[in-house]
Amino acid sequence: MNSLERRLQIGLGLSLVLLIGVLWVVGNQSVRGLTEDFVASRLEHDAESLLAALMLDSDRTKLRWRRLNQVYSQPLSGHYYIVRLGEGDVFTSRSLWDHFLDIPTLSPGDAERLYKEGPAGQKLLILVKGFHKSGIDITLAVAEDMSPIQARRDRFKLGFALLAFVGLLLLLLVQRLVVRRSFHSLEAVREDVRSLEQGKTVKLSEDVPLEILPLVQEFNHLLSLLTQRMERSRNAVGNLAHALKGPLNLLTRYFDVSEGREQTPQNDQAWAQIERIRSLMERELKRARLAGKGVSGQHFNPHLELADLAKTLQLIHQDRALDIQLQADDDIPVFGDREDMFELLGNLLDNACKWAESRVVCRMTLDGGVRMVIEDDGPGLTEQELAGLTRRGVRLDETVEGHGLGVSIVRDIVKLYEGTILFRRSPELGGVRVEVVLPLETS
């Protein structure tokens, strides 16, 4: 589970469930303890009244029942007593009727609570205490039926459970709203990242929550370093190329046979090497301008840029009246660096226009990435020439005329974007078909 919001909601929800559960258990135990303590205190008062009503003398033992609560005289009333004199006589309340309760014999000063089943299945709480009166050890047991109290307690437990459940649902709802509202403040960062991806901005806004401000600042710092490093690299290559142009032009004029200089094998070889140096320098200058994927900058929008590219090609090849069709599906997002894509499409389309008889077609679709298919109705290439264009390790600028430096730059861009490129004969137009697939970056 990668969603921080989901994990936070689940963690807080489980904490609330655990808290409500603990409160319910502790509340039930507390209510049970309070009710039993209250009944036990009442039974203790009854035991003292019973002890006071007990008359012990040498002739006989008498219990003055008129001094007792009349509830002990009503059969199965739920209130009972048992008096045991030492190990001998036992007195029981009339309310017990013919039911017998077994109680232990306690020493004076001892007390014990018992839970037993009484007459008619009543659930009794029995308080047993030991006394010493008039030289006789006495064990008194006073009992009360807990069934009515338990019934009311069960109703309270049910009401408390319903209240706790409703309260838990409300707390979970409030928690969800609070967490979602807190994470909503991160939407601004997401929008900034989307704008950065589309090339609408060059850095993230730092008007964000304090918890993620260091991350945003560090990200902006890395973007700035990357941009500066790319600029320095491009400038360095450009400066080197411009510095070499002067001496290279002098050498070019010196070995230019058209100016009347003697044409010797040495001069021809020097001239060929100068042209080779010029070609290499132009290629490296173009490569230095490549940005690659994942770099901050203005991204290529095919829905806006293809129309301008078609107009430019029409102007360049206006003397040939070519039918240039550039199409892009509506679901293709912005992608790649704008200059890189212009370089890639520009070279491929320019080559197609050079070889075409009358028609050039470019189609862009979304299929495992951005798929670009460029076709022309020119004479095409042989299988050997097509294999030379795609063979790894072959210098393309030395293979097929008209596909030299431009195709080399195209291969560099495709490699930079970890894409694929395929050359073959067009089954529809008969010329060359170039198919390029550039994977889209996943966020």
Coordinates of C-alpha atoms in Angstrom, one line a residue:
M1 CA 0.0 0.0 0.0
N2 CA 1.7 3.1 -1.3
S3 CA -0.9 5.7 -0.4
L4 CA 0.1 7.7 2.6
E5 CA -3.4 9.1 3.0
R6 CA -4.9 5.5 2.9
R7 CA -2.4 4.2 5.5
L8 CA -3.0 7.2 7.7
Q9 CA -6.8 6.7 7.5
I10 CA -6.5 3.0 8.2
G11 CA -4.1 3.5 11.1
L12 CA -6.3 6.2 12.7
G13 CA -9.4 4.2 12.1
L14 CA -8.0 1.1 13.8
S15 CA -6.8 3.3 16.7
L16 CA -10.4 4.6 17.1
V17 CA -11.9 1.1 16.9
L18 CA -9.4 -0.1 19.6
L19 CA -10.1 2.9 21.8
I20 CA -13.9 2.6 21.5
G21 CA -13.6 -1.2 22.2
V22 CA -11.4 -0.6 25.3
L23 CA -13.9 2.1 26.5
W24 CA -16.8 -0.3 26.0
V25 CA -15.1 -3.2 27.9
V26 CA -13.9 -0.9 30.7
G27 CA -17.3 0.8 30.9
N28 CA -19.1 -2.5 31.2
Q29 CA -16.7 -3.8 33.9
S30 CA -17.1 -0.5 35.8
V31 CA -20.9 -0.6 35.7
R32 CA -20.9 -4.2 36.8
G33 CA -18.5 -3.5 39.7
L34 CA -20.5 -0.5 40.8
T35 CA -23.8 -2.3 40.8
E36 CA -22.4 -5.3 42.7
D37 CA -20.7 -3.0 45.2
F38 CA -24.0 -1.2 45.7
V39 CA -25.9 -4.4 46.3
A40 CA -23.1 -5.8 48.6
S41 CA -23.3 -2.6 50.7
R42 CA -27.0 -3.0 51.0
L43 CA -26.6 -6.7 52.0
E44 CA -24.0 -5.7 54.6
H45 CA -26.6 -3.3 56.2
D46 CA -29.1 -6.1 56.2
A47 CA -26.6 -8.5 57.8
E48 CA -26.0 -6.0 60.6
S49 CA -29.8 -5.6 61.1
L50 CA -30.1 -9.4 61.1
L51 CA -27.4 -9.7 63.7
A52 CA -29.0 -7.0 65.9
A53 CA -32.4 -8.9 65.6
L54 CA -30.8 -12.1 66.8
M55 CA -31.2 -12.8 70.5
L56 CA -29.0 -15.4 72.1
D57 CA -29.3 -16.6 75.7
S58 CA -28.6 -19.8 77.5
D59 CA -32.1 -21.3 77.1
R60 CA -32.9 -20.6 73.5
T61 CA -32.0 -18.5 70.4
K62 CA -34.7 -16.2 69.0
L63 CA -34.8 -14.0 65.9
R64 CA -37.0 -11.0 66.2
W65 CA -38.3 -11.1 62.6
R66 CA -40.5 -8.0 63.1
R67 CA -37.3 -5.9 63.1
L68 CA -36.4 -7.2 59.7
N69 CA -37.6 -6.1 56.3
Q70 CA -40.8 -7.9 55.3
V71 CA -39.3 -8.8 52.0
Y72 CA -37.5 -11.7 53.8
S73 CA -41.0 -13.1 54.6
Q74 CA -42.3 -13.2 51.1
P75 CA -41.7 -16.6 49.3
L76 CA -39.2 -16.4 46.4
S77 CA -38.9 -12.6 46.8
G78 CA -35.3 -12.6 45.7
H79 CA -34.0 -11.5 49.2
Y80 CA -32.8 -14.3 51.5
Y81 CA -30.8 -14.9 54.7
I82 CA -29.2 -17.8 56.4
V83 CA -27.9 -17.8 60.0
R84 CA -25.6 -20.6 61.2
L85 CA -24.7 -20.8 64.9
G86 CA -21.3 -22.4 65.2
E87 CA -21.7 -25.9 63.7
G88 CA -25.2 -26.3 65.0
D89 CA -28.6 -24.6 64.4
V90 CA -29.4 -23.0 61.1
F91 CA -32.1 -20.3 60.6
T92 CA -33.3 -19.4 57.1
S93 CA -35.7 -16.8 55.9
R94 CA -39.3 -17.7 54.9
S95 CA -38.6 -16.3 51.4
L96 CA -36.3 -19.3 50.7
W97 CA -39.3 -21.6 51.1
D98 CA -38.0 -25.1 50.8
H99 CA -34.8 -24.2 48.9
F100 CA -31.4 -24.9 50.5
L101 CA -28.3 -22.7 50.0
D102 CA -25.0 -24.2 50.9
I103 CA -22.7 -21.6 52.5
P104 CA -19.3 -22.0 54.1
T105 CA -18.6 -21.5 57.8
L106 CA -16.5 -18.4 58.4
S107 CA -14.5 -17.3 61.4
P108 CA -15.4 -14.0 63.1
G109 CA -14.2 -11.1 61.0
D110 CA -14.0 -12.9 57.7
A111 CA -16.2 -12.0 54.7
E112 CA -16.8 -13.6 51.3
R113 CA -18.9 -12.9 48.2
L114 CA -20.5 -15.8 46.4
Y115 CA -22.4 -16.2 43.2
K116 CA -25.0 -19.0 43.2
E117 CA -28.2 -20.1 41.6
G118 CA -31.2 -19.6 43.8
P119 CA -34.8 -20.6 43.8
A120 CA -36.5 -20.5 40.3
G121 CA -33.1 -20.1 38.7
Q122 CA -32.5 -16.7 40.3
K123 CA -28.9 -15.4 40.1
L124 CA -27.9 -14.6 43.6
L125 CA -25.2 -12.4 45.0
I126 CA -24.5 -13.8 48.5
L127 CA -22.6 -11.9 51.2
V128 CA -21.2 -14.2 53.9
K129 CA -19.7 -12.8 57.1
G130 CA -18.5 -14.3 60.3
F131 CA -19.4 -12.7 63.7
H132 CA -18.9 -13.5 67.4
K133 CA -21.8 -12.6 69.7
S134 CA -22.6 -13.7 73.3
G135 CA -19.8 -16.2 73.2
I136 CA -21.1 -17.9 70.0
D137 CA -19.5 -17.9 66.6
I138 CA -22.1 -16.9 64.0
T139 CA -22.1 -17.1 60.2
L140 CA -24.5 -14.9 58.4
A141 CA -25.4 -15.1 54.7
V142 CA -27.6 -12.5 53.1
A143 CA -28.5 -12.9 49.4
E144 CA -30.2 -10.8 46.7
D145 CA -31.4 -11.8 43.2
M146 CA -29.3 -9.9 40.6
S147 CA -31.6 -10.8 37.7
P148 CA -33.5 -7.5 37.6
I149 CA -30.3 -5.5 37.9
Q150 CA -28.6 -7.6 35.2
A151 CA -31.5 -7.0 32.9
R152 CA -31.2 -3.3 33.3
R153 CA -27.5 -3.5 33.0
D154 CA -27.8 -5.5 29.7
R155 CA -30.1 -2.8 28.4
F156 CA -27.5 -0.2 29.4
K157 CA -24.8 -2.2 27.6
L158 CA -26.8 -2.4 24.5
G159 CA -27.5 1.3 24.5
F160 CA -23.9 2.0 25.2
A161 CA -22.8 -0.3 22.3
L162 CA -25.2 1.5 19.9
L163 CA -24.0 4.9 21.1
A164 CA -20.3 3.8 20.8
F165 CA -21.0 2.4 17.3
V166 CA -22.7 5.6 16.1
G167 CA -19.9 7.7 17.7
L168 CA -17.3 5.6 16.0
L169 CA -18.9 6.1 12.6
L170 CA -19.0 9.9 13.2
L171 CA -15.4 10.0 14.4
L172 CA -14.3 8.0 11.3
L173 CA -16.2 10.4 9.1
V174 CA -14.7 13.4 10.7
Q175 CA -11.2 11.8 10.6
R176 CA -11.6 11.1 6.9
L177 CA -12.6 14.7 6.2
V178 CA -9.8 16.1 8.2
V179 CA -7.2 13.8 6.7
R180 CA -8.5 14.4 3.1
R181 CA -8.5 18.2 3.7
S182 CA -5.0 18.0 5.1
F183 CA -3.7 16.1 2.0
H184 CA -5.7 18.4 -0.3
S185 CA -3.0 21.0 0.3
L186 CA -0.6 18.7 -1.5
E187 CA -2.6 19.0 -4.7
A188 CA -0.8 22.3 -5.4
V189 CA 2.5 20.3 -5.5
R190 CA 1.0 17.7 -7.8
E191 CA -0.3 20.5 -10.2
D192 CA 3.2 22.1 -10.1
V193 CA 4.8 18.7 -11.0
R194 CA 2.3 18.3 -13.9
S195 CA 3.1 21.9 -15.1
L196 CA 6.8 21.1 -14.8
E197 CA 6.2 18.0 -16.9
Q198 CA 4.4 19.9 -19.6
G199 CA 7.1 22.6 -19.6
K200 CA 4.8 25.4 -18.3
T201 CA 7.1 26.1 -15.4
V202 CA 10.7 25.6 -14.5
K203 CA 10.5 24.9 -10.7
L204 CA 8.0 23.9 -8.0
S205 CA 6.3 26.5 -5.9
E206 CA 7.5 26.7 -2.3
D207 CA 4.1 27.8 -0.9
V208 CA 3.6 24.3 0.6
P209 CA 3.1 22.8 4.0
L210 CA 6.2 23.0 6.3
E211 CA 6.5 19.2 6.4
I212 CA 7.3 18.9 2.7
L213 CA 9.0 22.3 2.2
P214 CA 12.5 20.8 2.5
L215 CA 11.7 18.2 -0.1
V216 CA 10.4 20.8 -2.5
Q217 CA 13.4 23.1 -1.9
E218 CA 15.8 20.2 -2.5
F219 CA 14.0 19.2 -5.7
N220 CA 14.2 22.8 -7.0
H221 CA 17.9 22.9 -6.1
L222 CA 18.5 19.7 -8.1
L223 CA 16.5 21.1 -11.1
S224 CA 18.6 24.2 -11.0
L225 CA 21.8 22.3 -10.9
L226 CA 20.7 20.0 -13.8
T227 CA 19.7 23.0 -15.9
Q228 CA 23.0 24.8 -15.2
R229 CA 25.0 21.7 -15.9
M230 CA 23.3 21.2 -19.2
E231 CA 23.7 24.9 -20.2
R232 CA 27.4 24.7 -19.3
S233 CA 27.8 21.5 -21.3
R234 CA 26.1 23.0 -24.4
N235 CA 28.0 26.3 -24.1
A236 CA 31.3 24.5 -23.7
V237 CA 30.7 22.4 -26.8
G238 CA 29.4 25.4 -28.7
N239 CA 32.4 27.5 -27.7
L240 CA 34.8 24.8 -28.7
A241 CA 33.1 24.4 -32.1
H242 CA 33.2 28.1 -32.7
A243 CA 36.8 28.3 -31.7
L244 CA 37.7 25.6 -34.2
K245 CA 35.7 27.2 -37.0
G246 CA 38.3 29.9 -37.7
P247 CA 41.3 27.5 -38.2
L248 CA 39.1 25.1 -40.0
N249 CA 37.9 27.7 -42.5
L250 CA 41.6 28.7 -43.1
L251 CA 42.5 25.1 -43.8
T252 CA 39.4 24.8 -46.1
R253 CA 40.5 27.8 -48.2
Y254 CA 44.1 26.6 -48.3
F255 CA 43.2 23.1 -49.7
D256 CA 40.3 24.3 -51.9
V257 CA 41.3 23.2 -55.3
S258 CA 38.7 25.4 -57.0
E259 CA 40.9 28.4 -56.1
G260 CA 43.6 27.2 -58.4
R261 CA 45.8 25.2 -56.0
E262 CA 47.5 22.1 -57.3
Q263 CA 45.4 19.0 -56.9
T264 CA 47.6 16.3 -55.4
P265 CA 46.8 13.1 -53.5
Q266 CA 48.0 14.7 -50.3
N267 CA 45.8 17.7 -50.9
D268 CA 42.8 15.5 -51.7
Q269 CA 43.4 13.5 -48.5
A270 CA 43.7 16.6 -46.4
W271 CA 40.6 18.1 -47.9
A272 CA 38.6 14.8 -47.1
Q273 CA 39.8 14.9 -43.5
I274 CA 38.8 18.6 -43.2
E275 CA 35.3 17.8 -44.4
R276 CA 35.2 14.9 -42.0
I277 CA 36.2 17.2 -39.1
R278 CA 33.5 19.6 -40.2
S279 CA 30.9 16.9 -40.3
L280 CA 31.9 15.5 -36.9
M281 CA 31.8 19.0 -35.4
E282 CA 28.3 19.7 -36.7
R283 CA 27.1 16.3 -35.4
E284 CA 28.5 16.9 -31.9
L285 CA 27.0 20.4 -31.8
K286 CA 23.6 18.9 -32.5
R287 CA 24.1 16.2 -29.9
A288 CA 25.0 18.8 -27.3
R289 CA 21.6 20.3 -27.8
L290 CA 19.8 17.1 -26.8
A291 CA 18.2 17.1 -23.4
G292 CA 16.8 13.6 -23.0
K293 CA 13.8 12.4 -21.0
G294 CA 13.2 13.4 -17.4
V295 CA 14.8 16.8 -17.8
S296 CA 13.0 20.0 -16.8
G297 CA 12.2 22.2 -19.8
Q298 CA 9.5 22.9 -22.4
H299 CA 7.9 19.7 -23.6
F300 CA 6.7 18.8 -27.0
N301 CA 3.0 19.2 -27.7
P302 CA 2.2 17.3 -30.9
H303 CA -1.2 18.9 -31.3
L304 CA 0.4 22.4 -31.5
E305 CA 3.8 21.8 -32.9
L306 CA 3.0 19.5 -35.9
A307 CA 1.1 22.2 -37.8
D308 CA 4.1 24.6 -37.5
L309 CA 6.5 21.8 -38.5
A310 CA 4.4 21.0 -41.6
K311 CA 4.4 24.7 -42.6
T312 CA 8.2 24.8 -42.3
L313 CA 8.7 21.8 -44.4
Q314 CA 6.3 23.2 -47.1
L315 CA 8.4 26.3 -47.2
I316 CA 11.7 24.4 -47.5
H317 CA 10.4 22.2 -50.3
Q318 CA 8.0 24.6 -51.9
D319 CA 9.4 24.1 -55.3
R320 CA 8.3 20.5 -55.3
A321 CA 4.7 20.9 -54.1
L322 CA 4.8 18.0 -51.8
D323 CA 1.7 16.7 -50.0
I324 CA 2.8 16.6 -46.4
Q325 CA 0.3 15.1 -43.9
L326 CA 1.2 15.2 -40.2
Q327 CA -1.4 13.6 -37.9
A328 CA -1.5 12.9 -34.1
D329 CA -4.2 11.1 -32.1
D330 CA -6.1 13.2 -29.5
D331 CA -5.0 11.0 -26.5
I332 CA -1.3 11.6 -27.0
P333 CA 0.0 13.8 -24.0
V334 CA 2.9 16.2 -24.1
F335 CA 6.2 14.3 -23.9
G336 CA 10.0 14.7 -24.3
D337 CA 12.0 17.8 -24.7
R338 CA 10.6 20.2 -27.3
E339 CA 14.0 20.7 -29.0
D340 CA 14.8 17.0 -29.0
M341 CA 11.5 16.1 -30.7
F342 CA 11.9 18.9 -33.3
E343 CA 15.4 17.5 -34.0
L344 CA 14.1 14.0 -34.4
L345 CA 11.0 14.7 -36.4
G346 CA 12.7 17.4 -38.4
N347 CA 15.5 15.1 -39.6
L348 CA 13.2 12.2 -40.4
L349 CA 10.7 14.4 -42.2
D350 CA 13.4 16.3 -44.1
N351 CA 14.9 13.1 -45.3
A352 CA 11.5 11.8 -46.3
C353 CA 10.8 15.0 -48.2
K354 CA 14.1 14.7 -50.0
W355 CA 13.3 11.2 -51.3
A356 CA 9.6 11.6 -51.8
E357 CA 8.0 11.9 -55.2
S358 CA 4.9 13.8 -54.1
R359 CA 3.7 12.6 -50.7
V360 CA 5.0 12.4 -47.1
V361 CA 2.9 11.0 -44.2
C362 CA 3.6 11.1 -40.5
R363 CA 1.2 9.5 -38.0
M364 CA 1.6 9.6 -34.2
T365 CA -0.4 7.1 -32.0
L366 CA -0.3 6.0 -28.4
D367 CA 0.7 2.3 -28.4
G368 CA 3.1 1.2 -25.7
G369 CA 4.4 4.7 -25.8
V370 CA 4.4 7.4 -28.5
R371 CA 4.6 5.6 -31.8
M372 CA 5.7 7.8 -34.8
V373 CA 5.5 6.4 -38.3
I374 CA 7.0 8.5 -41.2
E375 CA 6.5 7.2 -44.8
D376 CA 7.3 8.6 -48.2
D377 CA 6.5 7.6 -51.8
G378 CA 10.0 7.8 -53.0
P379 CA 12.1 5.0 -54.6
G380 CA 12.9 3.5 -51.3
L381 CA 16.0 1.6 -50.3
T382 CA 17.3 -1.9 -50.9
E383 CA 17.3 -4.5 -48.2
Q384 CA 21.0 -4.1 -47.8
E385 CA 20.7 -0.3 -47.4
L386 CA 17.9 -0.7 -44.9
A387 CA 19.9 -3.2 -42.9
G388 CA 22.8 -0.7 -42.9
L389 CA 20.6 2.0 -41.4
T390 CA 19.7 -0.2 -38.4
R391 CA 22.9 -2.3 -37.9
R392 CA 24.5 -1.5 -34.6
G393 CA 28.1 -0.1 -34.9
V394 CA 27.7 1.2 -38.5
R395 CA 28.5 4.9 -39.0
L396 CA 25.3 6.1 -40.6
D397 CA 26.8 9.2 -42.0
E398 CA 29.0 7.0 -44.2
T399 CA 26.3 4.5 -45.4
V400 CA 23.5 6.0 -47.4
E401 CA 23.6 9.4 -49.1
G402 CA 20.8 11.7 -47.9
H403 CA 20.4 9.8 -44.6
G404 CA 23.7 10.5 -43.1
L405 CA 24.1 13.0 -40.3
G406 CA 20.4 13.4 -39.7
V407 CA 19.8 9.7 -39.2
S408 CA 22.8 9.6 -36.9
I409 CA 21.3 12.3 -34.7
V410 CA 17.9 10.5 -34.8
R411 CA 19.5 7.4 -33.5
D412 CA 21.2 9.3 -30.7
I413 CA 17.9 10.8 -29.6
V414 CA 16.1 7.5 -29.7
K415 CA 18.8 5.9 -27.6
L416 CA 18.7 8.8 -25.2
Y417 CA 15.0 8.3 -24.7
E418 CA 15.4 4.4 -24.4
G419 CA 13.2 4.0 -27.5
T420 CA 13.4 1.9 -30.6
I421 CA 13.7 2.7 -34.3
L422 CA 13.0 0.5 -37.3
F423 CA 13.6 1.2 -41.1
R424 CA 11.8 -0.8 -43.7
R425 CA 9.9 -0.4 -47.0
S426 CA 6.5 1.2 -46.8
P427 CA 3.8 -1.2 -47.9
E428 CA 1.4 1.6 -48.7
L429 CA 3.5 4.3 -50.4
G430 CA 6.4 2.2 -51.6
G431 CA 9.2 4.4 -50.1
V432 CA 11.0 4.2 -46.8
R433 CA 8.9 3.6 -43.6
V434 CA 10.6 4.8 -40.3
E435 CA 8.9 3.7 -37.1
V436 CA 10.0 5.2 -33.8
V437 CA 8.6 4.2 -30.4
L438 CA 9.4 6.4 -27.4
P439 CA 8.2 5.1 -24.0
L440 CA 6.3 7.6 -21.8
E441 CA 7.6 8.3 -18.4
T442 CA 5.3 6.9 -15.6
S443 CA 4.7 9.1 -12.5

